[in-house]
mmCIF file of C-alpha atoms and ligand atoms in Angstrom:
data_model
loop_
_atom_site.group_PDB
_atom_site.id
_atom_site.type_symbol
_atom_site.label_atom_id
_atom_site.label_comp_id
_atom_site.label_asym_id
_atom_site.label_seq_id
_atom_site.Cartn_x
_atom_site.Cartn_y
_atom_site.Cartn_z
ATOM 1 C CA UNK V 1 -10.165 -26.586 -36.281
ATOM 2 C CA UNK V 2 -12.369 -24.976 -34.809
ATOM 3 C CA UNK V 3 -10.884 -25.065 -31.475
ATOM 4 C CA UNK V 4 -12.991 -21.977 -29.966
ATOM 5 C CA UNK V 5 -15.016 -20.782 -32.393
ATOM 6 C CA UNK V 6 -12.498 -19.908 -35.494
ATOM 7 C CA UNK V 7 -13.613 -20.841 -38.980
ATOM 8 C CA UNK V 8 -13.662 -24.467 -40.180
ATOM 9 C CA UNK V 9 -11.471 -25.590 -43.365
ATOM 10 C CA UNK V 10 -12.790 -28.711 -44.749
ATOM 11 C CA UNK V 11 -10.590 -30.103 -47.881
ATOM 12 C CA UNK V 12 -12.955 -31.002 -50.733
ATOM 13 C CA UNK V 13 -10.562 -32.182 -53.488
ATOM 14 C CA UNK V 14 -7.696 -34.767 -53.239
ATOM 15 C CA UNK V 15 -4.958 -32.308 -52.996
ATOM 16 C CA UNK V 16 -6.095 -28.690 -52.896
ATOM 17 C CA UNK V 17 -9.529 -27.156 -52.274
ATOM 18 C CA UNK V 18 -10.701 -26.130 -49.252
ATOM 19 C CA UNK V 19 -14.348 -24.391 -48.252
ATOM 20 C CA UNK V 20 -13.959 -22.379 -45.476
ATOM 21 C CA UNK V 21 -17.391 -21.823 -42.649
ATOM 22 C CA UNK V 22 -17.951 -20.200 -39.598
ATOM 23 C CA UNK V 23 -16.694 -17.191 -40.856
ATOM 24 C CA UNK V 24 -18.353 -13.613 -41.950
ATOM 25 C CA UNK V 25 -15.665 -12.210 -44.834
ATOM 26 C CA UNK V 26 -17.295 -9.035 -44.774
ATOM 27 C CA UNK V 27 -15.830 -7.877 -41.513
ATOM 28 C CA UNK V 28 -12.040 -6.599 -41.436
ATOM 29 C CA UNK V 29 -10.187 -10.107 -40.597
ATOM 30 C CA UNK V 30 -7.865 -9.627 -37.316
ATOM 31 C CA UNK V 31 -4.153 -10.870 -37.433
ATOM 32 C CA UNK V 32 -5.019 -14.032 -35.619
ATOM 33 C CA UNK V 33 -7.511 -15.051 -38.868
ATOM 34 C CA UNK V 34 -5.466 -13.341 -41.115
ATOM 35 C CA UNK V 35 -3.161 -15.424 -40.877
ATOM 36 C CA UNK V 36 -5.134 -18.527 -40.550
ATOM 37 C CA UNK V 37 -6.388 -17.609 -43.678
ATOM 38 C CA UNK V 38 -3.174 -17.210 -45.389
ATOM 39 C CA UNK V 39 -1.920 -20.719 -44.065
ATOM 40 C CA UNK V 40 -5.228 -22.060 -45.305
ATOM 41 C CA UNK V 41 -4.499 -20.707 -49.059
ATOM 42 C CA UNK V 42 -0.603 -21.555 -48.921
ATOM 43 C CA UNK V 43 -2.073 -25.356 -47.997
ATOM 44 C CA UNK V 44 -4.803 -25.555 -50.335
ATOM 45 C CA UNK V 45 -4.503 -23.358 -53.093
ATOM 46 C CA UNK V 46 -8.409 -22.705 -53.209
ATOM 47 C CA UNK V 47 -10.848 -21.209 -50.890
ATOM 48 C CA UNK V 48 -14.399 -20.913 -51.031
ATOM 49 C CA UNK V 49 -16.881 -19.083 -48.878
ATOM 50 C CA UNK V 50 -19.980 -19.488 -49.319
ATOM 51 C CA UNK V 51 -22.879 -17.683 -49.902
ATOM 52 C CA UNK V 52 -20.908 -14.039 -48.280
ATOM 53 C CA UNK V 53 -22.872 -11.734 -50.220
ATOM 54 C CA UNK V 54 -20.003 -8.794 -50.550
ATOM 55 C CA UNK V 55 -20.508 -5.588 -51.694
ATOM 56 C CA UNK V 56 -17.495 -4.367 -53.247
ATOM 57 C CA UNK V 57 -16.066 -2.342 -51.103
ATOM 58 C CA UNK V 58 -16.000 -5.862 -48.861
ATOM 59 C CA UNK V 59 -14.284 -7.584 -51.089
ATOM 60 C CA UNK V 60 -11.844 -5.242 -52.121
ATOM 61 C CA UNK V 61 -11.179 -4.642 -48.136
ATOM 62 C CA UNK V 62 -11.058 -8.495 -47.999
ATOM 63 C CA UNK V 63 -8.736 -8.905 -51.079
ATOM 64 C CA UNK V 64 -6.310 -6.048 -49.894
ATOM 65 C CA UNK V 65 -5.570 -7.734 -46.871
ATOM 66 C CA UNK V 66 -3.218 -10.646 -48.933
ATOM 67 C CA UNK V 67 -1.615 -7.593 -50.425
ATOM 68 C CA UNK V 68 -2.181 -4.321 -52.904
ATOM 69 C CA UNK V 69 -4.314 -5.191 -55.688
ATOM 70 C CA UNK V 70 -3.989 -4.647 -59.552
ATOM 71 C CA UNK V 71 -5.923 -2.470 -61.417
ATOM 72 C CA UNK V 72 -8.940 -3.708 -63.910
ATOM 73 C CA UNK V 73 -7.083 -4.488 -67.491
ATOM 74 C CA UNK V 74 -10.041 -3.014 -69.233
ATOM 75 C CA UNK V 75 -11.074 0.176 -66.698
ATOM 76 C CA UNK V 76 -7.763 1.033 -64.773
ATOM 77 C CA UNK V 77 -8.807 3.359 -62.655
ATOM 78 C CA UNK V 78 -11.102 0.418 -60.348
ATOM 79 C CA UNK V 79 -9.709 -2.663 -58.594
ATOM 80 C CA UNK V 80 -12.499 -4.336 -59.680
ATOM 81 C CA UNK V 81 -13.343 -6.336 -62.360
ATOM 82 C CA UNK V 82 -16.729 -6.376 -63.676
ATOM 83 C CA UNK V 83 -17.574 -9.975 -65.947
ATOM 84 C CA UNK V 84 -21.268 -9.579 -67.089
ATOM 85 C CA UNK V 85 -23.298 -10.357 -70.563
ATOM 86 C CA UNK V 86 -25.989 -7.701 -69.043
ATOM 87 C CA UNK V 87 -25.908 -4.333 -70.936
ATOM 88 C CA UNK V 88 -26.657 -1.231 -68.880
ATOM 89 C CA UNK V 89 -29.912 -1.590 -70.344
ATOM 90 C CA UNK V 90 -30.745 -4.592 -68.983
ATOM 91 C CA UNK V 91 -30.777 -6.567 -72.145
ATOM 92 C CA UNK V 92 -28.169 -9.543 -72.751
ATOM 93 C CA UNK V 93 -25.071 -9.162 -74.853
ATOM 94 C CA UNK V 94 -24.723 -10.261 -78.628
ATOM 95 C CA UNK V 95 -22.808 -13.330 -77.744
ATOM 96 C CA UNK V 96 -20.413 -12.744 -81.261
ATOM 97 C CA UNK V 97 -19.657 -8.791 -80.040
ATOM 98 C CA UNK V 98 -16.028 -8.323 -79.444
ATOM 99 C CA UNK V 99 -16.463 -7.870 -75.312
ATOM 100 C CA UNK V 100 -18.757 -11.340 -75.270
ATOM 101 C CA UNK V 101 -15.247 -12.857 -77.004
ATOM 102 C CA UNK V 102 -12.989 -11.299 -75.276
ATOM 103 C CA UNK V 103 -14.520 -12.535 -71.960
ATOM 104 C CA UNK V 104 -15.283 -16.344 -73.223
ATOM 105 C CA UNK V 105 -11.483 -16.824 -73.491
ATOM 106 C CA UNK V 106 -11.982 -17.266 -69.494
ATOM 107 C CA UNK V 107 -13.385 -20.343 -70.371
ATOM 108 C CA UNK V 108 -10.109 -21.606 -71.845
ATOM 109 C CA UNK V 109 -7.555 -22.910 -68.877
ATOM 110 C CA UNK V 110 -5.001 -20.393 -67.834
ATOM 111 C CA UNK V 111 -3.387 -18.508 -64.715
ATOM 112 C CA UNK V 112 -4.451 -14.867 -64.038
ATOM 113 C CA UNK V 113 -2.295 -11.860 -65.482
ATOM 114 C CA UNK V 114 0.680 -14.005 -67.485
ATOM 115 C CA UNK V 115 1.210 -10.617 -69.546
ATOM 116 C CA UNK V 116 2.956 -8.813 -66.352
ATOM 117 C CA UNK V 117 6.284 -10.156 -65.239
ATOM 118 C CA UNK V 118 4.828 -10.333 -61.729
ATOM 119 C CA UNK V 119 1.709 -11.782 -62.187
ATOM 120 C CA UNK V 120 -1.223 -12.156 -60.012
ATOM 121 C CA UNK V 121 -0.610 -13.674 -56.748
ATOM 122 C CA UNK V 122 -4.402 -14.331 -55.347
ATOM 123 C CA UNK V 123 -7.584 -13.256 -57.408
ATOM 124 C CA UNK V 124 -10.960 -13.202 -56.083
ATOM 125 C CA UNK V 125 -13.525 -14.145 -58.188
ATOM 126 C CA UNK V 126 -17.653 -13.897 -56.502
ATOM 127 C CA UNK V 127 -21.123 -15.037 -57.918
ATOM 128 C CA UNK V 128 -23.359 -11.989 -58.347
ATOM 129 C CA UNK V 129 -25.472 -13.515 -60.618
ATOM 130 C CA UNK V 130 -25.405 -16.949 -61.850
ATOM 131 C CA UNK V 131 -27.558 -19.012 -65.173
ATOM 132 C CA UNK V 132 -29.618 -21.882 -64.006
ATOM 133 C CA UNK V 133 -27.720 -24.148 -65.965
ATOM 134 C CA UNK V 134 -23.935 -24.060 -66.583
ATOM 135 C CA UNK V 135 -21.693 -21.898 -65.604
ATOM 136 C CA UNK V 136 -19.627 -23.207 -63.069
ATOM 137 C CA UNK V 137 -15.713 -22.351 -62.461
ATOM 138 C CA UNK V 138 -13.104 -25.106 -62.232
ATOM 139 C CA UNK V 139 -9.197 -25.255 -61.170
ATOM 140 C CA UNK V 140 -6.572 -27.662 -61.465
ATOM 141 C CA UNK V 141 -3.684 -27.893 -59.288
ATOM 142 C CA UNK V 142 -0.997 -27.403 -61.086
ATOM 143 C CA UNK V 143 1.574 -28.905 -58.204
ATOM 144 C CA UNK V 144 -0.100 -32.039 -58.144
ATOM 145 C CA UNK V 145 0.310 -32.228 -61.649
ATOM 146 C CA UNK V 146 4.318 -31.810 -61.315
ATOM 147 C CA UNK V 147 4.530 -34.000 -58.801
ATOM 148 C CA UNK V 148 2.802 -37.010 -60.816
ATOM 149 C CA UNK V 149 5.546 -36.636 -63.541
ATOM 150 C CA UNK V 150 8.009 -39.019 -63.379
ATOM 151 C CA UNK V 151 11.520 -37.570 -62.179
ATOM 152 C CA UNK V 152 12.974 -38.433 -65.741
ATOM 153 C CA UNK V 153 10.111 -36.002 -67.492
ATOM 154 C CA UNK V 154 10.568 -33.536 -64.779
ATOM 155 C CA UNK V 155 14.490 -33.373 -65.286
ATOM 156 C CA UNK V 156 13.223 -32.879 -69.356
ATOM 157 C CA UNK V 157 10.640 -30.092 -68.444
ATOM 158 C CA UNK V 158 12.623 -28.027 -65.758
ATOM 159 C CA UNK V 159 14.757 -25.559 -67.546
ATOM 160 C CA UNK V 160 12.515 -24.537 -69.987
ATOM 161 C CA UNK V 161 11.368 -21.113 -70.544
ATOM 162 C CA UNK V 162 7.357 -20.433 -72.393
ATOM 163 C CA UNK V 163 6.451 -17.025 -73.775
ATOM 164 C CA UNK V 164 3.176 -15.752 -72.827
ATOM 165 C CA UNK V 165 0.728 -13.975 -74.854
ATOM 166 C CA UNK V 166 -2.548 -13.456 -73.827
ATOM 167 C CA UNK V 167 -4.019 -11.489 -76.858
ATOM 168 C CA UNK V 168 -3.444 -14.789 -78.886
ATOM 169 C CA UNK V 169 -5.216 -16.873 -76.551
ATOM 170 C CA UNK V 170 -8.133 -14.681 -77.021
ATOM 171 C CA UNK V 171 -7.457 -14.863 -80.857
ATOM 172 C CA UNK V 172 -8.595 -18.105 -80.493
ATOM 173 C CA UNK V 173 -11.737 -16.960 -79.563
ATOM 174 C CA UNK V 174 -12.296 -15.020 -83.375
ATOM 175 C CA UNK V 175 -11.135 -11.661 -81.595
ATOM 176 C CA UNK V 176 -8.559 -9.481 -84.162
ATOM 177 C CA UNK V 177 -6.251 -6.754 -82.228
ATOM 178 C CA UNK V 178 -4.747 -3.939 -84.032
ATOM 179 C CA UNK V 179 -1.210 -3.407 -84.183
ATOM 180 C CA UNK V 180 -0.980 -0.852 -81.152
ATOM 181 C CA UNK V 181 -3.251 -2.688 -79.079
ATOM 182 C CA UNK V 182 -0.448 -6.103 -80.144
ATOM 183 C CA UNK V 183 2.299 -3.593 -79.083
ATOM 184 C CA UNK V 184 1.502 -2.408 -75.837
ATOM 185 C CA UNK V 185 1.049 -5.747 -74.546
ATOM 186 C CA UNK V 186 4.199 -7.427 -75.788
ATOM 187 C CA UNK V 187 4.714 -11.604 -75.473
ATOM 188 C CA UNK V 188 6.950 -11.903 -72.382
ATOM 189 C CA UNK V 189 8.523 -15.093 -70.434
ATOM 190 C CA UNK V 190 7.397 -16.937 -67.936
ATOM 191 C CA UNK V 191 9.510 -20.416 -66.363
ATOM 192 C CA UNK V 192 7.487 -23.612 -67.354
ATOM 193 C CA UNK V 193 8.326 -25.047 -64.118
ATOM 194 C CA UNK V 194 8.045 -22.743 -61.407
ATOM 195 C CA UNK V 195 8.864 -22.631 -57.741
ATOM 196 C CA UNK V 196 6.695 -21.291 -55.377
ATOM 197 C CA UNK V 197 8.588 -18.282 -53.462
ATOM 198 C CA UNK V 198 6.398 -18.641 -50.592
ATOM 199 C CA UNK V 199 6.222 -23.056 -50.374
ATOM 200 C CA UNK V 200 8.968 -23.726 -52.047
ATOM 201 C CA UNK V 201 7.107 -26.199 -53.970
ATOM 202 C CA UNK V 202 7.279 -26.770 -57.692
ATOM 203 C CA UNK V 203 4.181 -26.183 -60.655
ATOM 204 C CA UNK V 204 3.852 -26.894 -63.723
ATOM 205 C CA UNK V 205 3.221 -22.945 -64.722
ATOM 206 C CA UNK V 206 1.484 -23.566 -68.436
ATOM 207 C CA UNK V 207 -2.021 -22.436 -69.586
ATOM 208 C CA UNK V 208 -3.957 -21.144 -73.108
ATOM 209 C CA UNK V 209 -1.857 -17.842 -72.422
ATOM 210 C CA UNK V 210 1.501 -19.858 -73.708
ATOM 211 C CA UNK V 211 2.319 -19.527 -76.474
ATOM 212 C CA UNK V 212 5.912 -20.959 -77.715
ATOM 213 C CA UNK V 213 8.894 -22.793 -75.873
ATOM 214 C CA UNK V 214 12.344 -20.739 -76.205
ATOM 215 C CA UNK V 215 14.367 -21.967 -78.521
ATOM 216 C CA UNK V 216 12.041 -24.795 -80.289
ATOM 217 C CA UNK V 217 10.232 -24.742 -83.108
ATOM 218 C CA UNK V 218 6.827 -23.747 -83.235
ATOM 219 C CA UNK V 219 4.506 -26.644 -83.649
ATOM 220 C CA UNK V 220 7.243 -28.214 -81.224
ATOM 221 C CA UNK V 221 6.270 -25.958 -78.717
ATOM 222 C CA UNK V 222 2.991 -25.636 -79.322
ATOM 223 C CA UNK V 223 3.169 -29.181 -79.262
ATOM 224 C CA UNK V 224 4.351 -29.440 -75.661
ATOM 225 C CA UNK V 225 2.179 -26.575 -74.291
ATOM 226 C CA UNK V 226 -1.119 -28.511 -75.400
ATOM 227 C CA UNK V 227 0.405 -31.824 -73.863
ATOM 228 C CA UNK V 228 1.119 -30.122 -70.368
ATOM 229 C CA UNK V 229 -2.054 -28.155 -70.662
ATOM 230 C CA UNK V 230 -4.169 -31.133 -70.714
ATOM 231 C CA UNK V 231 -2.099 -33.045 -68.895
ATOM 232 C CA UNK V 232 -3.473 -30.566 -65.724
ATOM 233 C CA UNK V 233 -6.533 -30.881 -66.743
ATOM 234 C CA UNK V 234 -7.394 -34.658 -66.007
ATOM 235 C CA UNK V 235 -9.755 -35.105 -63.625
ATOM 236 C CA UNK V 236 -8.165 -35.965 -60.707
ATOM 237 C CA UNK V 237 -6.085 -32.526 -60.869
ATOM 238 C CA UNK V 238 -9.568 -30.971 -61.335
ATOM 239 C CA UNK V 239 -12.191 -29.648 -58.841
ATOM 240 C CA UNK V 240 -15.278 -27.950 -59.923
ATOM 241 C CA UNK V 241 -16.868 -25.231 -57.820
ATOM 242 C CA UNK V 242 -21.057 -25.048 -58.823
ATOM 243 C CA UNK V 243 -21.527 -21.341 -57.949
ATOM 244 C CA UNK V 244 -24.361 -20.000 -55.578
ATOM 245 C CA UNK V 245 -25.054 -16.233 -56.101
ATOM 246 C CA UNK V 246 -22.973 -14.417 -52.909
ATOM 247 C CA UNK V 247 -20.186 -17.116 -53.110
ATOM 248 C CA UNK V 248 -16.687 -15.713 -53.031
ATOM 249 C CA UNK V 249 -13.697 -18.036 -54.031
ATOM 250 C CA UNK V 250 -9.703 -16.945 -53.581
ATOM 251 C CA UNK V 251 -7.131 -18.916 -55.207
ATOM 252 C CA UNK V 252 -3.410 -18.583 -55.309
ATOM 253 C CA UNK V 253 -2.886 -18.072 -59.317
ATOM 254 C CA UNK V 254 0.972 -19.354 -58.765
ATOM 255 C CA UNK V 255 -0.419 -22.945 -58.002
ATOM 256 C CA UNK V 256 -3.354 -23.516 -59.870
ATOM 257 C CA UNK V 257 -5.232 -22.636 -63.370
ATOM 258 C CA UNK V 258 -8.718 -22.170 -63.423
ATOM 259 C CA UNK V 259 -11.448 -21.887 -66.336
ATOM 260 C CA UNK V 260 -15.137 -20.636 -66.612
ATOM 261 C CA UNK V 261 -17.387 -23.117 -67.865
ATOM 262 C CA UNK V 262 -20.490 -22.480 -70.711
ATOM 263 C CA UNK V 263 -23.862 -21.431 -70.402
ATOM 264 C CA UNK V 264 -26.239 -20.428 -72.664
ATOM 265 C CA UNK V 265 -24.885 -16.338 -72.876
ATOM 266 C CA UNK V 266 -27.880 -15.533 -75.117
ATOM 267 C CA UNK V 267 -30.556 -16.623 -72.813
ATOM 268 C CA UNK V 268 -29.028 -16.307 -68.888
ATOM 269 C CA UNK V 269 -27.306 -13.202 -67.258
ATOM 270 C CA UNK V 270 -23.941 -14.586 -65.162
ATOM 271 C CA UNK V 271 -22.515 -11.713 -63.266
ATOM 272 C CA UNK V 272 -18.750 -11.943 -61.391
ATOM 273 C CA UNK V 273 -16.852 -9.801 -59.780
ATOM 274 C CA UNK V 274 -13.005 -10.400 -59.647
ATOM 275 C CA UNK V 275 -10.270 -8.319 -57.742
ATOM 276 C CA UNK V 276 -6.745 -9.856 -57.950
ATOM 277 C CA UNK V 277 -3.435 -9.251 -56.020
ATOM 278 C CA UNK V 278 -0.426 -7.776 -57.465
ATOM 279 C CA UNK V 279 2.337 -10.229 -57.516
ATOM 280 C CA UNK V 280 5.136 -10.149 -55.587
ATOM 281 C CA UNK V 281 7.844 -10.305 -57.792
ATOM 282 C CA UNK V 282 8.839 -10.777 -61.574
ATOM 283 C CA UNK V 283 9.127 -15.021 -62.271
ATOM 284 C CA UNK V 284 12.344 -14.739 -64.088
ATOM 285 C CA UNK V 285 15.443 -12.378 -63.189
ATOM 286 C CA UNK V 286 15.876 -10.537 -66.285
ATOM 287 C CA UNK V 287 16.446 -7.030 -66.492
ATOM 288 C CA UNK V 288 12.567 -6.287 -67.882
ATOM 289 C CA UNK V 289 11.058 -8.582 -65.671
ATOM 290 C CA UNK V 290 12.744 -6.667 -62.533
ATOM 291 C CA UNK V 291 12.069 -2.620 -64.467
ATOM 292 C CA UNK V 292 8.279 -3.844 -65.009
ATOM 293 C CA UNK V 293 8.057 -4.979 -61.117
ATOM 294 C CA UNK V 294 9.603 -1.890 -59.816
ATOM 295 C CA UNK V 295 7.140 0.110 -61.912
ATOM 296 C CA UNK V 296 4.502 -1.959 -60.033
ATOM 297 C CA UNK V 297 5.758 -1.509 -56.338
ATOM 298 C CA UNK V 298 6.151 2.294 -56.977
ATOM 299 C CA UNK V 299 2.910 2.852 -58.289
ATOM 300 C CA UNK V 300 1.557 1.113 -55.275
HETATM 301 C C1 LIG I 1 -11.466 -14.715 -63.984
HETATM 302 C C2 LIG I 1 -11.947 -15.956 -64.607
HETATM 303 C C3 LIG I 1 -13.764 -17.549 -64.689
HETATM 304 C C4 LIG I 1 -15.225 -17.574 -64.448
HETATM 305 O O1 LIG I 1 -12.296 -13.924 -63.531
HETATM 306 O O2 LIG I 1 -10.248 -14.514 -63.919
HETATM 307 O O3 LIG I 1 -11.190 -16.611 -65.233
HETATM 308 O O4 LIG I 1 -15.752 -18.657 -64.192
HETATM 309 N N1 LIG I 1 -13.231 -16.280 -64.395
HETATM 310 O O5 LIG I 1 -15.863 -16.511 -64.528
HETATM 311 MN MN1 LIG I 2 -9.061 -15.814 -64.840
#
């Protein structure tokens, strides 16, 4: 590729990562690069385009092509997701309020949307504004990271079940939820070792949004959930992308984790803009997962 003209996919990490050229994102994508686009993701897990400039009407129109979208956790009524330490006033954020908190806890590793049974299938994540220094976004394949377990750990892992809860990963970040805010968004289950339903291929499905293993004890699980965790994380799982302001990058949330990296919050404005696909289905076939899912396709 290119053989007249389409866009050119050059790999930039060992096993996933691909930045995609010779293409303009903000025009509706036909069939043909549709679905050379969707081949592109299934392959590499991670796109980048650079320097696209969307508005967001674009990039919803771009992101809705995979698929319907979610809705914003914090403003449900817009598919967008707005990550900025700008106020409306144009001053920066405390970087100790409870929003500045809330959104460092992207800087921990994890896998968009764990607290729905069908979580995110693609998200969409673009540079409006970016710090001089720092940061940058990276992701770690989490199918390489399976498949460089020996068969007799993989026999160990496969099986087990993790419960998700993404309010305590942002505990960890000093933030305190009341008990209605713990009770609408309830731990829920999630397979550590997860299959792919469109590759086939297997991924070790474990991020800061994990909390326990089913059925061990607690600093067992926890235990294993750090292990696994970092195991992903070693460098050659890991590619960094080093933003440029109009850069849009799409990854595929059931193969790969992904964390924000520091900058100084108090001194630089960093402005993204995320929109992220509905998932397809629930990851476990329990009677929840499949209510929680129909909920989802009937409200889209
Ligand atoms: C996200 C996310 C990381 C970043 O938007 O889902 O994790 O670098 N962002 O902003
Ligand atoms: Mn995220």
């Amino acid at each position: 590729m290119p053989l007249d003209g389409g866009p050119r996919i050059t790999r930039l990490a060992e096993t996933f990562f691909a930045e995609v050229t010779e293409i303009d994102i903000s025009q509706p994508l036909d069939d043909e690069l549709f679905e050379v686009l969707h081949q592109a993701a299934l392959e590499h897990a991670v796109l980048a385009f650079k320097v696209q400039h969307l508005t967001d009407e674009q990039q919803v129109a771009f992101s809705k092509r995979f698929g319907p979208l979610e809705d914003d956790l914090m403003e449900p009524s817009q598919h967008v997701a707005f990550m900025s330490n700008r106020e409306s006033d144009g001053s920066l954020r405390d970087p100790d309020s409870r929003l500045s908190k809330f959104l460092r806890s992207n800087q921990q590793w994890h896998s968009d949307s764990t607290f729905y049974q069908a979580p995110a299938r693609y998200s969409f994540l673009s540079a409006r504004r970016m710090p001089a220094i720092g940061g940058a976004t990276q992701w770690a394949d989490l199918q390489a990271a399976w498949e460089a377990l020996p068969a007799s750990r993989q026999a160990e892992l496969d099986g087990l079940i993790l419960e998700h809860d993404f309010q305590r990963s942002r505990m960890k970040e000093g933030l305190v939820f009341t008990d209605e805010e713990r009770a609408k968004w309830p731990p829920l289950r999630h397979p550590l070792v997860r299959r792919h339903e469109e590759t086939g291929a297997k991924c070790l499905y474990v991020g800061s949004q994990a909390e326990t293993v089913v059925g061990w004890g607690e600093d067992a699980g926890k235990g294993l959930i750090d292990e696994l965790r970092d195991f992903c994380a070693q460098d050659r799982f890991v590619h960094t992308h080093e933003w440029d302001e109009g850069d849009i990058v799409m990854w595929d949330n059931r193969r790969v984790n992904h964390r924000g990296r520091p900058w100084d919050e108090g001194a630089e404005v960093r402005i993204m803009h995320r929109t992220s696909g509905r998932g397809t289905g629930p990851t476990m076939e329990n009677g929840a997962a499949v209510d929680e899912y129909e909920r989802w396709r009937n409200a889209s």
